mmCIF file of C-alpha atoms and ligand atoms in Angstrom:
data_model
loop_
_atom_site.group_PDB
_atom_site.id
_atom_site.type_symbol
_atom_site.label_atom_id
_atom_site.label_comp_id
_atom_site.label_asym_id
_atom_site.label_seq_id
_atom_site.Cartn_x
_atom_site.Cartn_y
_atom_site.Cartn_z
ATOM 1 C CA MET J 1484 14.549 8.534 34.683
ATOM 2 C CA LYS J 1485 16.464 8.981 31.478
ATOM 3 C CA ASN J 1486 14.960 11.696 29.310
ATOM 4 C CA ILE J 1487 14.698 9.935 25.965
ATOM 5 C CA LYS J 1488 13.351 12.975 24.154
ATOM 6 C CA ASN J 1489 16.291 15.193 25.091
ATOM 7 C CA ASP J 1490 18.742 12.436 24.321
ATOM 8 C CA SER J 1491 17.592 12.172 20.741
ATOM 9 C CA ILE J 1492 18.190 15.801 19.777
ATOM 10 C CA SER J 1493 21.593 17.164 18.908
ATOM 11 C CA HIS J 1494 23.374 19.506 21.311
ATOM 12 C CA PRO J 1495 24.334 22.927 19.956
ATOM 13 C CA GLU J 1496 27.764 22.774 21.591
ATOM 14 C CA THR J 1497 28.721 19.708 19.517
ATOM 15 C CA LYS J 1498 28.024 21.774 16.349
ATOM 16 C CA LYS J 1499 26.767 18.619 14.688
ATOM 17 C CA SER J 1500 23.946 19.143 12.268
ATOM 18 C CA ARG J 1501 20.962 16.973 13.111
ATOM 19 C CA LEU J 1502 20.009 16.942 9.450
ATOM 20 C CA ALA J 1503 21.819 15.500 6.468
ATOM 21 C CA GLU J 1504 23.170 18.593 4.768
ATOM 22 C CA HIS J 1505 22.786 17.335 1.208
ATOM 23 C CA ILE J 1506 19.080 16.781 1.882
ATOM 24 C CA ALA J 1507 18.420 19.825 4.066
ATOM 25 C CA GLY J 1508 19.805 22.024 1.278
ATOM 26 C CA LEU J 1509 17.348 20.743 -1.326
ATOM 27 C CA PRO J 1510 14.521 23.065 -2.350
ATOM 28 C CA LYS J 1511 10.951 21.870 -1.873
ATOM 29 C CA SER J 1512 9.016 21.201 -5.057
ATOM 30 C CA GLY J 1513 7.797 24.473 -6.599
ATOM 31 C CA ILE J 1514 4.564 22.758 -7.583
ATOM 32 C CA ARG J 1515 3.627 21.639 -4.101
ATOM 33 C CA ASP J 1516 4.444 25.050 -2.597
ATOM 34 C CA PHE J 1517 2.158 26.666 -5.078
ATOM 35 C CA PHE J 1518 -0.636 24.223 -4.410
ATOM 36 C CA GLU J 1519 -0.545 24.733 -0.679
ATOM 37 C CA LEU J 1520 -1.754 28.215 -1.606
ATOM 38 C CA VAL J 1521 -4.440 26.878 -3.945
ATOM 39 C CA ASN J 1522 -5.793 24.512 -1.290
ATOM 40 C CA LYS J 1523 -6.456 27.438 1.004
ATOM 41 C CA MET J 1524 -8.695 29.176 -1.552
ATOM 42 C CA ASP J 1525 -12.271 28.376 -2.575
ATOM 43 C CA ASP J 1526 -13.655 27.990 -6.116
ATOM 44 C CA VAL J 1527 -10.301 27.750 -7.859
ATOM 45 C CA ILE J 1528 -10.229 26.051 -11.266
ATOM 46 C CA SER J 1529 -7.050 24.066 -11.223
ATOM 47 C CA LEU J 1530 -4.938 23.438 -14.300
ATOM 48 C CA GLY J 1531 -2.240 22.640 -11.799
ATOM 49 C CA VAL J 1532 -1.280 19.247 -10.461
ATOM 50 C CA GLY J 1533 -0.507 16.695 -13.170
ATOM 51 C CA GLU J 1534 -2.914 13.954 -12.334
ATOM 52 C CA PRO J 1535 -5.631 12.312 -14.455
ATOM 53 C CA ASP J 1536 -9.106 13.559 -13.566
ATOM 54 C CA PHE J 1537 -10.507 10.125 -14.470
ATOM 55 C CA THR J 1538 -11.210 7.695 -11.678
ATOM 56 C CA THR J 1539 -9.299 4.435 -12.143
ATOM 57 C CA PRO J 1540 -11.340 2.214 -14.536
ATOM 58 C CA TRP J 1541 -13.844 0.073 -12.637
ATOM 59 C CA THR J 1542 -12.427 -3.307 -13.630
ATOM 60 C CA ILE J 1543 -9.084 -2.330 -12.051
ATOM 61 C CA ARG J 1544 -10.724 -1.105 -8.849
ATOM 62 C CA GLU J 1545 -12.879 -4.206 -8.721
ATOM 63 C CA ASN J 1546 -9.799 -6.395 -9.019
ATOM 64 C CA ALA J 1547 -8.157 -4.553 -6.122
ATOM 65 C CA ILE J 1548 -11.278 -5.153 -4.026
ATOM 66 C CA TYR J 1549 -11.348 -8.783 -5.110
ATOM 67 C CA SER J 1550 -7.675 -9.167 -4.198
ATOM 68 C CA LEU J 1551 -8.420 -7.979 -0.654
ATOM 69 C CA ASP J 1552 -11.569 -10.058 -0.543
ATOM 70 C CA ARG J 1553 -9.507 -13.175 -1.250
ATOM 71 C CA GLY J 1554 -7.243 -12.280 1.655
ATOM 72 C CA ARG J 1555 -4.281 -11.443 -0.560
ATOM 73 C CA THR J 1556 -2.497 -9.342 2.041
ATOM 74 C CA SER J 1557 1.050 -10.722 2.130
ATOM 75 C CA TYR J 1558 4.442 -9.537 0.916
ATOM 76 C CA THR J 1559 5.365 -10.564 -2.609
ATOM 77 C CA SER J 1560 8.741 -11.404 -4.119
ATOM 78 C CA ASN J 1561 11.006 -8.354 -3.821
ATOM 79 C CA LEU J 1562 10.959 -8.006 -7.593
ATOM 80 C CA GLY J 1563 7.147 -8.121 -7.626
ATOM 81 C CA LEU J 1564 4.662 -10.885 -8.471
ATOM 82 C CA ILE J 1565 6.060 -13.008 -11.281
ATOM 83 C CA SER J 1566 2.619 -12.996 -12.958
ATOM 84 C CA LEU J 1567 2.718 -9.175 -13.034
ATOM 85 C CA ARG J 1568 6.310 -9.102 -14.274
ATOM 86 C CA LYS J 1569 5.329 -11.451 -17.090
ATOM 87 C CA ALA J 1570 2.344 -9.259 -17.971
ATOM 88 C CA ILE J 1571 4.585 -6.154 -17.925
ATOM 89 C CA CYS J 1572 7.230 -7.762 -20.145
ATOM 90 C CA ASN J 1573 4.530 -8.885 -22.618
ATOM 91 C CA TYR J 1574 3.046 -5.375 -22.663
ATOM 92 C CA VAL J 1575 6.467 -3.812 -23.212
ATOM 93 C CA ALA J 1576 7.353 -6.315 -25.964
ATOM 94 C CA GLU J 1577 4.054 -5.775 -27.740
ATOM 95 C CA ASN J 1578 3.872 -2.000 -27.462
ATOM 96 C CA TYR J 1579 7.524 -0.918 -27.452
ATOM 97 C CA LYS J 1580 9.114 -3.763 -29.445
ATOM 98 C CA VAL J 1581 11.744 -4.646 -26.894
ATOM 99 C CA GLY J 1582 11.886 -7.930 -25.005
ATOM 100 C CA TYR J 1583 12.838 -8.333 -21.333
ATOM 101 C CA ASN J 1584 13.131 -11.423 -19.205
ATOM 102 C CA PRO J 1585 10.563 -11.205 -16.371
ATOM 103 C CA GLU J 1586 12.809 -13.316 -14.136
ATOM 104 C CA ASN J 1587 15.725 -10.908 -13.906
ATOM 105 C CA GLU J 1588 15.222 -7.878 -16.158
ATOM 106 C CA CYS J 1589 12.108 -6.365 -14.572
ATOM 107 C CA ILE J 1590 11.335 -4.935 -11.131
ATOM 108 C CA VAL J 1591 7.977 -3.678 -9.844
ATOM 109 C CA THR J 1592 8.252 -0.471 -7.819
ATOM 110 C CA VAL J 1593 6.205 2.031 -5.847
ATOM 111 C CA GLY J 1594 5.360 4.315 -8.768
ATOM 112 C CA VAL J 1595 7.889 5.171 -11.431
ATOM 113 C CA SER J 1596 9.117 7.625 -8.772
ATOM 114 C CA GLU J 1597 10.713 4.776 -6.864
ATOM 115 C CA ALA J 1598 12.115 3.224 -10.038
ATOM 116 C CA LEU J 1599 13.795 6.552 -10.875
ATOM 117 C CA ASP J 1600 15.245 6.851 -7.398
ATOM 118 C CA LEU J 1601 16.484 3.247 -7.440
ATOM 119 C CA VAL J 1602 18.157 3.472 -10.810
ATOM 120 C CA ILE J 1603 19.850 6.762 -10.023
ATOM 121 C CA ARG J 1604 21.175 5.373 -6.739
ATOM 122 C CA ALA J 1605 22.172 2.083 -8.385
ATOM 123 C CA ILE J 1606 24.388 3.695 -11.026
ATOM 124 C CA THR J 1607 25.757 6.853 -9.380
ATOM 125 C CA ASN J 1608 29.132 7.077 -7.696
ATOM 126 C CA PRO J 1609 29.795 10.382 -5.878
ATOM 127 C CA GLY J 1610 30.566 13.070 -8.446
ATOM 128 C CA ASP J 1611 29.120 11.204 -11.430
ATOM 129 C CA GLU J 1612 27.220 13.509 -13.760
ATOM 130 C CA ILE J 1613 23.738 12.802 -15.047
ATOM 131 C CA ILE J 1614 22.470 14.909 -17.908
ATOM 132 C CA TYR J 1615 18.778 15.684 -18.376
ATOM 133 C CA HIS J 1616 16.782 18.109 -20.466
ATOM 134 C CA GLU J 1617 15.121 21.142 -18.928
ATOM 135 C CA PRO J 1618 12.367 22.286 -18.329
ATOM 136 C CA CYS J 1619 11.741 18.951 -16.678
ATOM 137 C CA TYR J 1620 9.964 17.022 -13.975
ATOM 138 C CA VAL J 1621 10.750 18.527 -10.588
ATOM 139 C CA SER J 1622 12.256 15.366 -9.061
ATOM 140 C CA TYR J 1623 15.193 14.758 -11.365
ATOM 141 C CA ALA J 1624 17.807 17.162 -9.977
ATOM 142 C CA PRO J 1625 16.972 16.438 -6.290
ATOM 143 C CA GLU J 1626 17.080 12.677 -6.913
ATOM 144 C CA ILE J 1627 20.501 12.959 -8.522
ATOM 145 C CA ARG J 1628 21.726 15.106 -5.623
ATOM 146 C CA MET J 1629 20.339 12.678 -3.058
ATOM 147 C CA ALA J 1630 22.505 10.004 -4.718
ATOM 148 C CA PHE J 1631 25.598 12.321 -4.444
ATOM 149 C CA GLY J 1632 25.597 12.772 -8.200
ATOM 150 C CA VAL J 1633 25.863 16.008 -10.146
ATOM 151 C CA PRO J 1634 22.774 17.135 -12.075
ATOM 152 C CA VAL J 1635 23.642 18.580 -15.495
ATOM 153 C CA PRO J 1636 20.644 20.249 -17.156
ATOM 154 C CA VAL J 1637 20.559 20.953 -20.885
ATOM 155 C CA SER J 1638 18.047 23.616 -21.861
ATOM 156 C CA THR J 1639 15.457 22.961 -24.524
ATOM 157 C CA CYS J 1640 13.517 25.724 -26.222
ATOM 158 C CA GLU J 1641 10.270 26.488 -27.972
ATOM 159 C CA LYS J 1642 11.895 27.096 -31.350
ATOM 160 C CA ASN J 1643 13.089 23.461 -31.316
ATOM 161 C CA ASN J 1644 9.696 22.240 -30.067
ATOM 162 C CA PHE J 1645 11.331 21.578 -26.680
ATOM 163 C CA ALA J 1646 13.075 18.501 -28.059
ATOM 164 C CA LEU J 1647 16.586 17.693 -26.845
ATOM 165 C CA ASP J 1648 19.025 18.850 -29.504
ATOM 166 C CA PRO J 1649 21.709 16.139 -29.833
ATOM 167 C CA ALA J 1650 24.358 18.839 -30.421
ATOM 168 C CA ASP J 1651 23.476 20.492 -27.084
ATOM 169 C CA LEU J 1652 23.594 17.094 -25.424
ATOM 170 C CA GLU J 1653 27.040 16.347 -26.815
ATOM 171 C CA ARG J 1654 28.376 19.688 -25.563
ATOM 172 C CA ALA J 1655 27.300 18.758 -22.014
ATOM 173 C CA ILE J 1656 29.087 15.382 -22.010
ATOM 174 C CA THR J 1657 32.298 15.201 -19.956
ATOM 175 C CA PRO J 1658 34.475 12.266 -18.827
ATOM 176 C CA LYS J 1659 32.327 12.185 -15.661
ATOM 177 C CA THR J 1660 29.017 11.779 -17.481
ATOM 178 C CA LYS J 1661 27.398 8.547 -16.420
ATOM 179 C CA ALA J 1662 23.947 8.736 -17.904
ATOM 180 C CA VAL J 1663 21.389 10.749 -19.827
ATOM 181 C CA LEU J 1664 17.875 10.955 -18.443
ATOM 182 C CA LEU J 1665 15.155 11.350 -21.065
ATOM 183 C CA ASN J 1666 11.481 12.114 -20.587
ATOM 184 C CA PHE J 1667 9.433 12.204 -23.793
ATOM 185 C CA PRO J 1668 6.591 13.036 -23.917
ATOM 186 C CA CYS J 1669 7.849 15.572 -21.465
ATOM 187 C CA ASN J 1670 6.448 16.996 -18.270
ATOM 188 C CA PRO J 1671 5.998 20.043 -18.394
ATOM 189 C CA THR J 1672 6.185 20.830 -22.125
ATOM 190 C CA GLY J 1673 4.369 17.864 -23.680
ATOM 191 C CA ALA J 1674 7.206 17.668 -26.221
ATOM 192 C CA ALA J 1675 8.214 14.473 -27.975
ATOM 193 C CA ILE J 1676 11.304 13.647 -29.999
ATOM 194 C CA ASP J 1677 11.304 12.190 -33.477
ATOM 195 C CA MET J 1678 13.071 9.022 -34.557
ATOM 196 C CA GLU J 1679 15.961 10.931 -36.120
ATOM 197 C CA GLN J 1680 16.657 12.791 -32.865
ATOM 198 C CA MET J 1681 16.281 9.585 -30.885
ATOM 199 C CA LYS J 1682 18.803 7.812 -33.130
ATOM 200 C CA ALA J 1683 21.248 10.710 -32.767
ATOM 201 C CA ILE J 1684 20.946 10.564 -28.958
ATOM 202 C CA ALA J 1685 21.409 6.787 -29.052
ATOM 203 C CA ALA J 1686 24.549 7.202 -31.180
ATOM 204 C CA LEU J 1687 25.965 9.641 -28.616
ATOM 205 C CA ALA J 1688 25.218 7.211 -25.792
ATOM 206 C CA VAL J 1689 27.140 4.492 -27.634
ATOM 207 C CA LYS J 1690 30.002 6.817 -28.616
ATOM 208 C CA HIS J 1691 30.517 8.091 -25.059
ATOM 209 C CA ASP J 1692 29.556 4.829 -23.330
ATOM 210 C CA LEU J 1693 26.616 6.334 -21.435
ATOM 211 C CA LEU J 1694 23.610 4.756 -19.811
ATOM 212 C CA VAL J 1695 20.191 6.071 -20.812
ATOM 213 C CA LEU J 1696 17.436 6.387 -18.232
ATOM 214 C CA SER J 1697 14.190 6.641 -20.139
ATOM 215 C CA ASP J 1698 11.173 7.899 -18.176
ATOM 216 C CA LEU J 1699 8.274 6.795 -20.371
ATOM 217 C CA ILE J 1700 5.463 7.539 -17.942
ATOM 218 C CA TYR J 1701 3.531 9.509 -20.607
ATOM 219 C CA SER J 1702 4.491 7.332 -23.579
ATOM 220 C CA GLU J 1703 0.979 6.010 -24.275
ATOM 221 C CA LEU J 1704 -0.438 9.534 -24.089
ATOM 222 C CA VAL J 1705 0.636 10.726 -27.537
ATOM 223 C CA TYR J 1706 -1.893 12.154 -29.921
ATOM 224 C CA ASP J 1707 -0.466 12.210 -33.406
ATOM 225 C CA SER J 1708 0.938 8.672 -33.422
ATOM 226 C CA GLU J 1709 0.325 5.414 -31.594
ATOM 227 C CA ILE J 1710 2.844 5.091 -28.759
ATOM 228 C CA MET J 1711 6.120 6.923 -28.194
ATOM 229 C CA PRO J 1712 8.874 4.518 -29.284
ATOM 230 C CA ALA J 1713 11.377 3.390 -26.663
ATOM 231 C CA ILE J 1714 15.038 4.219 -27.217
ATOM 232 C CA SER J 1715 15.887 0.750 -25.862
ATOM 233 C CA SER J 1716 14.353 -0.760 -29.008
ATOM 234 C CA LEU J 1717 17.106 0.787 -31.177
ATOM 235 C CA PRO J 1718 20.060 -1.449 -32.086
ATOM 236 C CA GLY J 1719 22.712 -1.577 -29.371
ATOM 237 C CA MET J 1720 20.571 0.327 -26.880
ATOM 238 C CA LYS J 1721 18.875 -2.373 -24.811
ATOM 239 C CA GLU J 1722 22.065 -3.134 -22.904
ATOM 240 C CA ARG J 1723 22.570 0.511 -21.899
ATOM 241 C CA THR J 1724 18.987 1.668 -21.321
ATOM 242 C CA ILE J 1725 16.742 1.424 -18.288
ATOM 243 C CA PHE J 1726 13.105 1.551 -19.353
ATOM 244 C CA LEU J 1727 11.109 3.293 -16.596
ATOM 245 C CA HIS J 1728 7.349 3.243 -16.616
ATOM 246 C CA GLY J 1729 4.231 2.869 -14.518
ATOM 247 C CA PHE J 1730 0.477 2.865 -14.331
ATOM 248 C CA SER J 1731 -0.236 6.334 -12.896
ATOM 249 C CA LYS J 1732 -0.974 8.258 -16.055
ATOM 250 C CA ALA J 1733 -2.188 6.018 -18.885
ATOM 251 C CA PHE J 1734 -4.351 3.891 -16.555
ATOM 252 C CA ALA J 1735 -5.300 6.731 -14.157
ATOM 253 C CA MET J 1736 -3.818 4.868 -11.182
ATOM 254 C CA THR J 1737 -1.774 7.536 -9.362
ATOM 255 C CA GLY J 1738 -3.049 6.524 -5.919
ATOM 256 C CA PHE J 1739 -2.138 2.867 -6.425
ATOM 257 C CA ARG J 1740 1.548 3.877 -6.493
ATOM 258 C CA ILE J 1741 2.722 1.266 -8.929
ATOM 259 C CA GLY J 1742 5.514 1.423 -11.501
ATOM 260 C CA TYR J 1743 8.346 -0.642 -12.924
ATOM 261 C CA ALA J 1744 11.767 -0.697 -14.500
ATOM 262 C CA CYS J 1745 13.091 -3.033 -17.185
ATOM 263 C CA GLY J 1746 16.765 -3.186 -18.039
ATOM 264 C CA PRO J 1747 20.034 -5.079 -17.968
ATOM 265 C CA ALA J 1748 20.052 -7.776 -15.258
ATOM 266 C CA ASP J 1749 23.067 -6.345 -13.359
ATOM 267 C CA ILE J 1750 21.375 -2.953 -12.998
ATOM 268 C CA ILE J 1751 17.975 -4.422 -12.070
ATOM 269 C CA ASP J 1752 19.721 -6.606 -9.485
ATOM 270 C CA THR J 1753 21.472 -3.588 -7.951
ATOM 271 C CA MET J 1754 18.204 -1.641 -7.914
ATOM 272 C CA MET J 1755 16.587 -4.638 -6.254
ATOM 273 C CA LYS J 1756 19.053 -4.454 -3.348
ATOM 274 C CA ILE J 1757 18.032 -0.886 -2.517
ATOM 275 C CA HIS J 1758 14.353 -1.747 -2.979
ATOM 276 C CA GLN J 1759 14.715 -4.860 -0.813
ATOM 277 C CA TYR J 1760 16.304 -2.980 2.068
ATOM 278 C CA SER J 1761 14.089 0.089 1.874
ATOM 279 C CA MET J 1762 10.692 -0.840 0.436
ATOM 280 C CA LEU J 1763 10.720 -4.642 0.468
ATOM 281 C CA CYS J 1764 8.067 -4.854 -2.229
ATOM 282 C CA ALA J 1765 5.255 -2.857 -3.793
ATOM 283 C CA PRO J 1766 1.846 -3.412 -2.158
ATOM 284 C CA ILE J 1767 0.228 -6.633 -3.348
ATOM 285 C CA THR J 1768 -3.213 -5.007 -3.826
ATOM 286 C CA ALA J 1769 -1.724 -2.489 -6.235
ATOM 287 C CA GLN J 1770 0.269 -5.196 -8.015
ATOM 288 C CA GLU J 1771 -2.852 -7.268 -8.625
ATOM 289 C CA ALA J 1772 -4.763 -4.184 -9.776
ATOM 290 C CA ALA J 1773 -1.939 -3.392 -12.198
ATOM 291 C CA GLU J 1774 -2.088 -6.891 -13.626
ATOM 292 C CA GLU J 1775 -5.771 -6.373 -14.326
ATOM 293 C CA ALA J 1776 -4.992 -3.033 -16.003
ATOM 294 C CA LEU J 1777 -2.749 -4.804 -18.505
ATOM 295 C CA ARG J 1778 -5.213 -7.668 -18.941
ATOM 296 C CA ASN J 1779 -8.453 -5.773 -19.486
ATOM 297 C CA SER J 1780 -8.076 -1.991 -19.466
ATOM 298 C CA VAL J 1781 -6.215 -1.140 -22.632
ATOM 299 C CA CYS J 1782 -9.595 -0.041 -24.105
ATOM 300 C CA ASP J 1783 -10.168 2.340 -21.173
ATOM 301 C CA ARG J 1784 -6.670 3.677 -21.758
ATOM 302 C CA GLU J 1785 -7.597 4.377 -25.372
ATOM 303 C CA LEU J 1786 -10.835 6.158 -24.410
ATOM 304 C CA MET J 1787 -8.956 8.409 -21.992
ATOM 305 C CA ARG J 1788 -6.330 9.112 -24.633
ATOM 306 C CA ARG J 1789 -8.987 10.199 -27.130
ATOM 307 C CA GLU J 1790 -10.542 12.524 -24.582
ATOM 308 C CA TYR J 1791 -7.146 14.072 -23.750
ATOM 309 C CA ARG J 1792 -6.547 14.631 -27.464
ATOM 310 C CA SER J 1793 -9.798 16.638 -27.847
ATOM 311 C CA ARG J 1794 -8.949 18.648 -24.752
ATOM 312 C CA ARG J 1795 -5.442 19.356 -26.021
ATOM 313 C CA ASN J 1796 -6.790 20.714 -29.291
ATOM 314 C CA VAL J 1797 -9.256 22.973 -27.479
ATOM 315 C CA ILE J 1798 -6.832 24.296 -24.854
ATOM 316 C CA VAL J 1799 -4.066 25.069 -27.370
ATOM 317 C CA LYS J 1800 -6.496 27.003 -29.555
ATOM 318 C CA ARG J 1801 -7.884 28.920 -26.603
ATOM 319 C CA PHE J 1802 -4.437 29.919 -25.297
ATOM 320 C CA ASN J 1803 -3.506 31.160 -28.764
ATOM 321 C CA ASP J 1804 -6.800 33.075 -28.970
ATOM 322 C CA ALA J 1805 -6.040 34.612 -25.580
ATOM 323 C CA GLY J 1806 -2.810 36.048 -27.056
ATOM 324 C CA LEU J 1807 -0.493 33.540 -25.349
ATOM 325 C CA PRO J 1808 1.335 31.621 -28.095
ATOM 326 C CA CYS J 1809 1.099 27.958 -27.317
ATOM 327 C CA PHE J 1810 3.287 25.245 -28.766
ATOM 328 C CA MET J 1811 1.249 22.196 -29.894
ATOM 329 C CA PRO J 1812 2.417 19.401 -27.598
ATOM 330 C CA GLU J 1813 2.472 15.884 -28.988
ATOM 331 C CA GLY J 1814 1.827 14.123 -25.730
ATOM 332 C CA ALA J 1815 1.338 14.009 -21.943
ATOM 333 C CA PHE J 1816 -1.478 16.246 -20.673
ATOM 334 C CA TYR J 1817 0.259 19.605 -20.381
ATOM 335 C CA VAL J 1818 0.523 22.763 -22.448
ATOM 336 C CA PHE J 1819 3.331 25.252 -21.975
ATOM 337 C CA PRO J 1820 2.159 28.635 -23.306
ATOM 338 C CA ASN J 1821 4.517 31.539 -23.727
ATOM 339 C CA ILE J 1822 3.544 34.478 -21.493
ATOM 340 C CA THR J 1823 6.425 36.861 -22.251
ATOM 341 C CA SER J 1824 4.121 39.291 -24.121
ATOM 342 C CA THR J 1825 2.394 40.084 -20.808
ATOM 343 C CA GLY J 1826 5.611 41.533 -19.353
ATOM 344 C CA LEU J 1827 5.091 39.462 -16.198
ATOM 345 C CA SER J 1828 7.459 36.825 -14.883
ATOM 346 C CA SER J 1829 6.125 33.279 -14.714
ATOM 347 C CA LEU J 1830 5.695 33.502 -10.960
ATOM 348 C CA GLU J 1831 3.984 36.905 -11.114
ATOM 349 C CA PHE J 1832 1.648 35.658 -13.834
ATOM 350 C CA ALA J 1833 0.684 32.513 -11.913
ATOM 351 C CA THR J 1834 0.302 34.358 -8.612
ATOM 352 C CA ARG J 1835 -1.812 37.172 -10.030
ATOM 353 C CA LEU J 1836 -3.912 34.769 -12.087
ATOM 354 C CA ILE J 1837 -4.865 32.809 -9.035
ATOM 355 C CA GLN J 1838 -5.517 35.921 -6.949
ATOM 356 C CA GLU J 1839 -7.431 37.851 -9.592
ATOM 357 C CA LYS J 1840 -9.176 35.085 -11.565
ATOM 358 C CA LYS J 1841 -8.984 32.019 -9.364
ATOM 359 C CA VAL J 1842 -7.268 29.886 -11.977
ATOM 360 C CA ALA J 1843 -4.276 27.801 -10.919
ATOM 361 C CA VAL J 1844 -1.390 27.109 -13.299
ATOM 362 C CA VAL J 1845 2.228 26.352 -12.454
ATOM 363 C CA PRO J 1846 4.995 28.913 -13.147
ATOM 364 C CA GLY J 1847 7.378 27.522 -15.782
ATOM 365 C CA THR J 1848 10.324 28.189 -13.473
ATOM 366 C CA ALA J 1849 9.151 25.345 -11.190
ATOM 367 C CA PHE J 1850 10.657 23.112 -13.901
ATOM 368 C CA GLY J 1851 14.012 24.866 -14.182
ATOM 369 C CA PRO J 1852 15.264 28.368 -14.946
ATOM 370 C CA CYS J 1853 14.670 28.025 -18.692
ATOM 371 C CA GLY J 1854 10.951 27.725 -17.900
ATOM 372 C CA GLU J 1855 10.922 31.508 -17.311
ATOM 373 C CA GLY J 1856 8.434 33.139 -19.677
ATOM 374 C CA TYR J 1857 6.102 30.125 -19.637
ATOM 375 C CA ILE J 1858 3.393 28.584 -17.515
ATOM 376 C CA ARG J 1859 2.337 24.953 -17.356
ATOM 377 C CA ALA J 1860 -1.363 24.203 -17.651
ATOM 378 C CA CYS J 1861 -2.579 20.654 -17.166
ATOM 379 C CA TYR J 1862 -5.610 19.633 -19.230
ATOM 380 C CA ALA J 1863 -6.401 16.518 -17.225
ATOM 381 C CA THR J 1864 -9.533 18.333 -16.152
ATOM 382 C CA SER J 1865 -13.043 18.551 -17.618
ATOM 383 C CA MET J 1866 -13.663 20.294 -20.935
ATOM 384 C CA GLU J 1867 -16.035 22.631 -19.093
ATOM 385 C CA GLY J 1868 -13.238 23.507 -16.621
ATOM 386 C CA ILE J 1869 -10.797 24.074 -19.486
ATOM 387 C CA LYS J 1870 -13.218 26.422 -21.260
ATOM 388 C CA GLU J 1871 -13.999 28.438 -18.153
ATOM 389 C CA ALA J 1872 -10.334 28.624 -17.075
ATOM 390 C CA THR J 1873 -9.147 29.772 -20.510
ATOM 391 C CA ALA J 1874 -11.959 32.356 -20.705
ATOM 392 C CA ARG J 1875 -10.740 33.774 -17.384
ATOM 393 C CA ILE J 1876 -7.137 33.721 -18.625
ATOM 394 C CA LYS J 1877 -8.173 35.603 -21.767
ATOM 395 C CA ALA J 1878 -9.886 38.263 -19.633
ATOM 396 C CA PHE J 1879 -6.817 38.452 -17.357
ATOM 397 C CA VAL J 1880 -4.451 38.999 -20.300
ATOM 398 C CA LYS J 1881 -6.773 41.637 -21.794
ATOM 399 C CA GLU J 1882 -6.925 43.534 -18.512
ATOM 400 C CA LEU J 1883 -3.109 43.611 -18.351
ATOM 401 C CA LYS J 1884 -2.923 45.636 -21.564
HETATM 402 N N1 PMP M 1118 8.008 11.119 -14.097
HETATM 403 C C1 PMP M 1118 7.298 12.149 -14.580
HETATM 404 C C2 PMP M 1118 7.812 12.855 -15.785
HETATM 405 C C3 PMP M 1118 6.127 12.562 -13.952
HETATM 406 O O1 PMP M 1118 5.443 13.604 -14.441
HETATM 407 C C4 PMP M 1118 5.686 11.874 -12.796
HETATM 408 C C5 PMP M 1118 4.425 12.275 -12.036
HETATM 409 N N2 PMP M 1118 3.963 13.520 -12.202
HETATM 410 C C6 PMP M 1118 6.442 10.799 -12.329
HETATM 411 C C7 PMP M 1118 7.595 10.460 -13.001
HETATM 412 C C8 PMP M 1118 6.025 10.014 -11.113
HETATM 413 O O2 PMP M 1118 4.983 9.122 -11.429
HETATM 414 P P1 PMP M 1118 4.494 7.982 -10.442
HETATM 415 O O3 PMP M 1118 3.111 8.357 -10.009
HETATM 416 O O4 PMP M 1118 4.479 6.715 -11.275
HETATM 417 O O5 PMP M 1118 5.445 7.869 -9.324
#
């Protein structure tokens, strides 16, 4: 009988790699590696993984149950339920002041993660450069590489409040630059950009004919203003911007895996092809739950936002009191304190902190080399947890002296 198992593996003498080299060469996420370690330990207070500690609001969960109860278990349109796309476009128009046509300028995806992957694949020809600001979300560079593009990081720094300096951006632009990827409020720094900086970035996009990929997953979680404005609402920007968003953070729906992209019809259509052949559609239960989130959970979103704001104020103060200068982030649910005074590297600090005090934070270098000298602490955890964790951090820093 034919040995199927042996047939399916590559033979060393052919010297063919059984793995795709551009994928095999990618590093694994620094966050996940670190948290494999955390999971093996007991009693750790985690300021680690960036996920709301709130359970999804009840009305959303109830709607998901009700959707199943009604036997809603089919595929949907590849673009997503039209009722959800309409609700998304209304939400975006109302909150971000930019209008999209739900018929052809909006696609529902499996988290904003899928939307990011789709848009990068839809616009990237081999060798195209995509610029993004660092420290940044761990997926950006690998996603660009997986699409055979070239990731071009631009460092941001504490003295500029981790905003993207338009002059630095312009220096990174070459004839091969295809797009700029923005994420404000930013994971891991919590930084935002002001309107002046946003206008300057928009002007550069127009001048150099660039697309802008705008990851707005934390845009409702800002604490000193209402909602982070969308760059696509600026004159001349809608036609070159892809608005990327989802339900994971503001509505505490990470496990539902539901996101979306709004943008020019030709780009959405190209994204739809990849989505159609790979994912088909987002799960209907999650789509119906998301519709309910937009219909009835904006108040829950506001309550969570208020709670995050109080936690931010407490955690920033406590890091500063512990002798670790901490930039006041405007949004998201992360702080990015400076640990250089301890003389430890980010990785040493995070590793020793977990071993000696059982507090988990993420080394800043997980978000790019310019994260050296910082750690990321997520305050999407209880106030009690924040107080205990920062007390342990204070003791840890004191003992280092
Ligand atoms: N972008 C950023 C900046 C994020 O921090 C995350 C999640 N941590 C994502 C995208 C992915 O979110 P989703 O759950 O919608 O896929």
